[in-house]
PDB file of C-alpha atoms in Angstrom:
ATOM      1  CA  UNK A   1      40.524   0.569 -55.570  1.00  0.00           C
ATOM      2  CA  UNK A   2      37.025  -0.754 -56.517  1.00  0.00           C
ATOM      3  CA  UNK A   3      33.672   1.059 -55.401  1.00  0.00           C
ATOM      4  CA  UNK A   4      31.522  -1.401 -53.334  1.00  0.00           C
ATOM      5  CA  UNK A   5      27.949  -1.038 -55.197  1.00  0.00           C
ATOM      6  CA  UNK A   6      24.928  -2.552 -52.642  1.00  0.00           C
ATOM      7  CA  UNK A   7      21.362  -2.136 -53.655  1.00  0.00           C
ATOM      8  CA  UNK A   8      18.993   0.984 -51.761  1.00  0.00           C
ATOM      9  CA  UNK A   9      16.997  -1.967 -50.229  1.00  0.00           C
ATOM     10  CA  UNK A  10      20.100  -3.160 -48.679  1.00  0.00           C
ATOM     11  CA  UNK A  11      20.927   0.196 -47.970  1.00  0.00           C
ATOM     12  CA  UNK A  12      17.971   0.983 -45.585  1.00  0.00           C
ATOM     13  CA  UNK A  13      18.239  -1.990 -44.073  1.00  0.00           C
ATOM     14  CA  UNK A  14      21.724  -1.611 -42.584  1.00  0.00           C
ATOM     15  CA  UNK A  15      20.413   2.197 -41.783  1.00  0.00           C
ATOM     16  CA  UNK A  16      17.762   0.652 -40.007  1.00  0.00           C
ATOM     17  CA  UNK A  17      20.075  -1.108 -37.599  1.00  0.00           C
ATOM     18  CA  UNK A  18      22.191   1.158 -36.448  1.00  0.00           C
ATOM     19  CA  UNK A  19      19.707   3.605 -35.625  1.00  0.00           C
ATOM     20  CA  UNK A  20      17.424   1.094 -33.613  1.00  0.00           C
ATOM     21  CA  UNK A  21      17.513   1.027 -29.859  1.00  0.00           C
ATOM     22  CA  UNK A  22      17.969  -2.260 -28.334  1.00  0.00           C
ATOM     23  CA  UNK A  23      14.577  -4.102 -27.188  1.00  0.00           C
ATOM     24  CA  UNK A  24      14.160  -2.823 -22.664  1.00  0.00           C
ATOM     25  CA  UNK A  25      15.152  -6.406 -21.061  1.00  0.00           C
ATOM     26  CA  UNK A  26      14.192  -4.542 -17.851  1.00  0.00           C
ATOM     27  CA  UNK A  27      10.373  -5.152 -16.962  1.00  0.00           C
ATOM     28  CA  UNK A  28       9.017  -1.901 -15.964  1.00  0.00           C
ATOM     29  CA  UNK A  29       8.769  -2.257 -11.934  1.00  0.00           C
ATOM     30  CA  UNK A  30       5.672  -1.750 -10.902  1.00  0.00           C
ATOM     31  CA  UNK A  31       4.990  -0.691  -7.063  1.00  0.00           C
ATOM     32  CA  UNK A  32       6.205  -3.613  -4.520  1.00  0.00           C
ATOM     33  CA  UNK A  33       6.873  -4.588  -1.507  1.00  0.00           C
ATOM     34  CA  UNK A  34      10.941  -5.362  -0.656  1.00  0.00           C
ATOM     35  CA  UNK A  35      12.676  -5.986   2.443  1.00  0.00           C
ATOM     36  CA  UNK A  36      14.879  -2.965   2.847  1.00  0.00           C
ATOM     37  CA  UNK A  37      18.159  -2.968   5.218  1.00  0.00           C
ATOM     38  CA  UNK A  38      21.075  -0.416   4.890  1.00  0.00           C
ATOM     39  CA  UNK A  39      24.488   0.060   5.023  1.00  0.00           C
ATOM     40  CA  UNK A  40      26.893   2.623   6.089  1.00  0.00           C
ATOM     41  CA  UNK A  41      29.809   3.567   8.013  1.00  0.00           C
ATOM     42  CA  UNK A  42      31.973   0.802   7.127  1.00  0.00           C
ATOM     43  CA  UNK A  43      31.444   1.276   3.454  1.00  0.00           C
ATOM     44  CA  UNK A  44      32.129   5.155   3.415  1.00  0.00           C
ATOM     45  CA  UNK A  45      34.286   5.861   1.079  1.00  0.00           C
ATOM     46  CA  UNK A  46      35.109   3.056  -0.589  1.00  0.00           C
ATOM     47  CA  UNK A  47      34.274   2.406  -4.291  1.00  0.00           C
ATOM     48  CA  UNK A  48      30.954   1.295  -4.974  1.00  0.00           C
ATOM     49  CA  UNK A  49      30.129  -1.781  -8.086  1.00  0.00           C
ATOM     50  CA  UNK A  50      29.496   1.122 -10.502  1.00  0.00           C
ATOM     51  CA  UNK A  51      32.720   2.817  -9.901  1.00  0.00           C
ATOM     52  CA  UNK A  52      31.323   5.796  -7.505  1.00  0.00           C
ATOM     53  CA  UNK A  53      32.787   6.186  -4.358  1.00  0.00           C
ATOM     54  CA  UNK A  54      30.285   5.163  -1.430  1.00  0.00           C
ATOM     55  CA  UNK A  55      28.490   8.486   0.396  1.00  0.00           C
ATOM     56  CA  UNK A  56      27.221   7.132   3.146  1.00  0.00           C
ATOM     57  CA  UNK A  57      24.512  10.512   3.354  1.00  0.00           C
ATOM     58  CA  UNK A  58      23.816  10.575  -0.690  1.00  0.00           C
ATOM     59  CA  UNK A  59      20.569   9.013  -1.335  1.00  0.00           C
ATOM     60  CA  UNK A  60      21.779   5.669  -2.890  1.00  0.00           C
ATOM     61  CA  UNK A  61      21.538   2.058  -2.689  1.00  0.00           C
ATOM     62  CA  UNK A  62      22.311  -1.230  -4.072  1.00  0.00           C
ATOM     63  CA  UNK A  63      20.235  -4.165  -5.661  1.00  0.00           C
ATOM     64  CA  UNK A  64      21.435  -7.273  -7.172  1.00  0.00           C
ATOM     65  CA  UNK A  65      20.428  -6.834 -10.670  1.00  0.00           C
ATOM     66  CA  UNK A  66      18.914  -3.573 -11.302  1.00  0.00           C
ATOM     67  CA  UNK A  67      20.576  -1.162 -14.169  1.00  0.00           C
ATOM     68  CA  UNK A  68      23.336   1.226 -12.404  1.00  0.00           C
ATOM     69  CA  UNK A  69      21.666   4.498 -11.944  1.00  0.00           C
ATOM     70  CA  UNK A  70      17.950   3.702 -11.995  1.00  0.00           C
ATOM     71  CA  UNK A  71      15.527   5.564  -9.705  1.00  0.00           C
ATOM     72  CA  UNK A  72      14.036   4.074  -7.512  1.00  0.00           C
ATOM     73  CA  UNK A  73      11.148   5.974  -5.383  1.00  0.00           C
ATOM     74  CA  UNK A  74      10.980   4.271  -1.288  1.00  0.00           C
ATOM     75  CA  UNK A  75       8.268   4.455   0.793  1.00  0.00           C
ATOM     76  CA  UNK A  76       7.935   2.809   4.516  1.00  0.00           C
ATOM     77  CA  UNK A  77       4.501   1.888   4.773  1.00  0.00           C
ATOM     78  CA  UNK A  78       4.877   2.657   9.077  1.00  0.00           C
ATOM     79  CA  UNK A  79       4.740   6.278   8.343  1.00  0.00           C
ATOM     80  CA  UNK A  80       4.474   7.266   4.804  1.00  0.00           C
ATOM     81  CA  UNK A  81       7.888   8.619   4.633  1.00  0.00           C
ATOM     82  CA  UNK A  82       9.864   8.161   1.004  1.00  0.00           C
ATOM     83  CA  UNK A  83      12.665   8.873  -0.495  1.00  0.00           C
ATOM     84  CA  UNK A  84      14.293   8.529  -3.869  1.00  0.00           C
ATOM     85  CA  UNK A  85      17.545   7.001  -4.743  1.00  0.00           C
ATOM     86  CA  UNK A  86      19.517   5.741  -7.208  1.00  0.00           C
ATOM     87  CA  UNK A  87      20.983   2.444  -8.011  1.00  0.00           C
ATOM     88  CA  UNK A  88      25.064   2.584  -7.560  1.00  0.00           C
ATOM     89  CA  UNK A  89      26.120  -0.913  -5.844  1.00  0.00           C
ATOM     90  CA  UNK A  90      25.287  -5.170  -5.963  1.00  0.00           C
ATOM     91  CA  UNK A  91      23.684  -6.195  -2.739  1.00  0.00           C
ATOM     92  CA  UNK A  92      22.037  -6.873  -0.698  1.00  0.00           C
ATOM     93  CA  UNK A  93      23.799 -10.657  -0.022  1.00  0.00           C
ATOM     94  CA  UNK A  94      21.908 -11.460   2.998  1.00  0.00           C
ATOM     95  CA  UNK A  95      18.958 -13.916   2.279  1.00  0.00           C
ATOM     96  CA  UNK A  96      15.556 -12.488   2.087  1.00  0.00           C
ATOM     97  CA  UNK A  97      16.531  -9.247   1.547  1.00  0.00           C
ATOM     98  CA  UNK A  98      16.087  -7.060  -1.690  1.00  0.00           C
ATOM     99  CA  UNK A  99      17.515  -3.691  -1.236  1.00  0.00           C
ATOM    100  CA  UNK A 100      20.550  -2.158   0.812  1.00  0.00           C
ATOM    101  CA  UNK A 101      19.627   1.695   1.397  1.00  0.00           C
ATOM    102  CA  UNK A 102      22.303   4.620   2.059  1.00  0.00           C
ATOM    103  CA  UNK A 103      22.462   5.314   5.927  1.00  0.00           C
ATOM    104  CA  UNK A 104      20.948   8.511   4.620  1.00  0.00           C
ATOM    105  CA  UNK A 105      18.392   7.146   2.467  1.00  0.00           C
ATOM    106  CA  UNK A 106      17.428   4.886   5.441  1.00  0.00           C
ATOM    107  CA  UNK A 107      17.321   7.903   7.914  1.00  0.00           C
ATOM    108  CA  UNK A 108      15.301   9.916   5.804  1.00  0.00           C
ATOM    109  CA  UNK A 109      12.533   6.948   5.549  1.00  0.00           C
ATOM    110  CA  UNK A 110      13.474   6.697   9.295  1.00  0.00           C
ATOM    111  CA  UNK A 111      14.240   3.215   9.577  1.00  0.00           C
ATOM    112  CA  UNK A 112      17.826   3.006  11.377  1.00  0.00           C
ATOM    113  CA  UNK A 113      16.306   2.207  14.684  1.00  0.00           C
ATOM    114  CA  UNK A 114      14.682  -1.254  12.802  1.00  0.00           C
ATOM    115  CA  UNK A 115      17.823  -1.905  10.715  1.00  0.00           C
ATOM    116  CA  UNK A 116      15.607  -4.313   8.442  1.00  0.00           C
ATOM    117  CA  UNK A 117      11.833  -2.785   7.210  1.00  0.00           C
ATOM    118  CA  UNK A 118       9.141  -3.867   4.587  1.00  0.00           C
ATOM    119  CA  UNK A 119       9.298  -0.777   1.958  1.00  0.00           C
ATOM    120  CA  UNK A 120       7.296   0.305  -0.958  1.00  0.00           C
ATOM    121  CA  UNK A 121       9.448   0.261  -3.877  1.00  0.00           C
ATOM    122  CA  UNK A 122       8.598   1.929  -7.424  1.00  0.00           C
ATOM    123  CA  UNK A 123      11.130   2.452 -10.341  1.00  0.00           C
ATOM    124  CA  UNK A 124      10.675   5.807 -11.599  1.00  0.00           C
ATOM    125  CA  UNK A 125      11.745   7.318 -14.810  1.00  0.00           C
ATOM    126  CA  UNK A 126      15.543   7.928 -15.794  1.00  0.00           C
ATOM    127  CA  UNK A 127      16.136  11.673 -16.957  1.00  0.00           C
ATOM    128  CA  UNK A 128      17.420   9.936 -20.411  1.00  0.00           C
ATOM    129  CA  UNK A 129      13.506   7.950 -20.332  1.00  0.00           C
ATOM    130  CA  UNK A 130      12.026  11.155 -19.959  1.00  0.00           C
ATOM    131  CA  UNK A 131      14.064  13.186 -22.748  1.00  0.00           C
ATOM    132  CA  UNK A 132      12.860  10.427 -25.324  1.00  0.00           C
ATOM    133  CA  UNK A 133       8.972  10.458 -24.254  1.00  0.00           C
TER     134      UNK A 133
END
């Protein structure tokens, strides 16, 4: 069998690439302001976009293009009360709306009673985003 020579400037090259982490595509979200509804007993239960199975009291919620498992810190504005959850589903599909909270996420913010708010949204830091800083 031959040996496959390739020059050390080669060499580092290829290192190079493999040890790289792929360029963010995700714009660091800065603090805005999303219509918020949420979803619950219906979904209980069943499996979620990212696999998970739907808790309708965990402190989750779905967006239509946000990375699986991001943080995300919510605020309602009426009376300061936040909460922070984690992307696990696609959604919200109703026009004009940006984020679908967990009946318990939406509870805790204490929205049920207006099914439909203007939140404060802010993506926070992932644990792996803060093991690399």
């Amino acid at each position: 069998m031959e040996e496959l020579t390739v020059p050390a400037e080669q060499v580092a090259v290829i290192d190079s690439i493999h040890t790289q982490e792929p360029p963010s595509t995700q714009e660091p979200l800065k603090c805005e302001t999303w219509v918020a509804s949420y979803y619950g007993r219906a979904f209980h239960g069943r499996k979620t976009a990212s696999g998970e199975v739907y808790n309708q009291y965990a402190m989750t919620c779905a967006h239509k293009t946000l990375p699986f498992q991001t943080l995300l810190k919510v605020t309602n504005p009426k009376n300061g009360k936040n909460v922070i959850v984690r992307v696990t589903d696609r959604g919200p599909f109703i026009r004009g709306r940006d984020i679908d909270l967990s009946y318990g996420a939406a509870q805790e913010i204490g929205m049920l009673a207006a099914g439909v708010a203007k939140v404060q949204v802010e993506k926070l830091p992932n644990r792996k985003d803060i093991s690399e800083s």
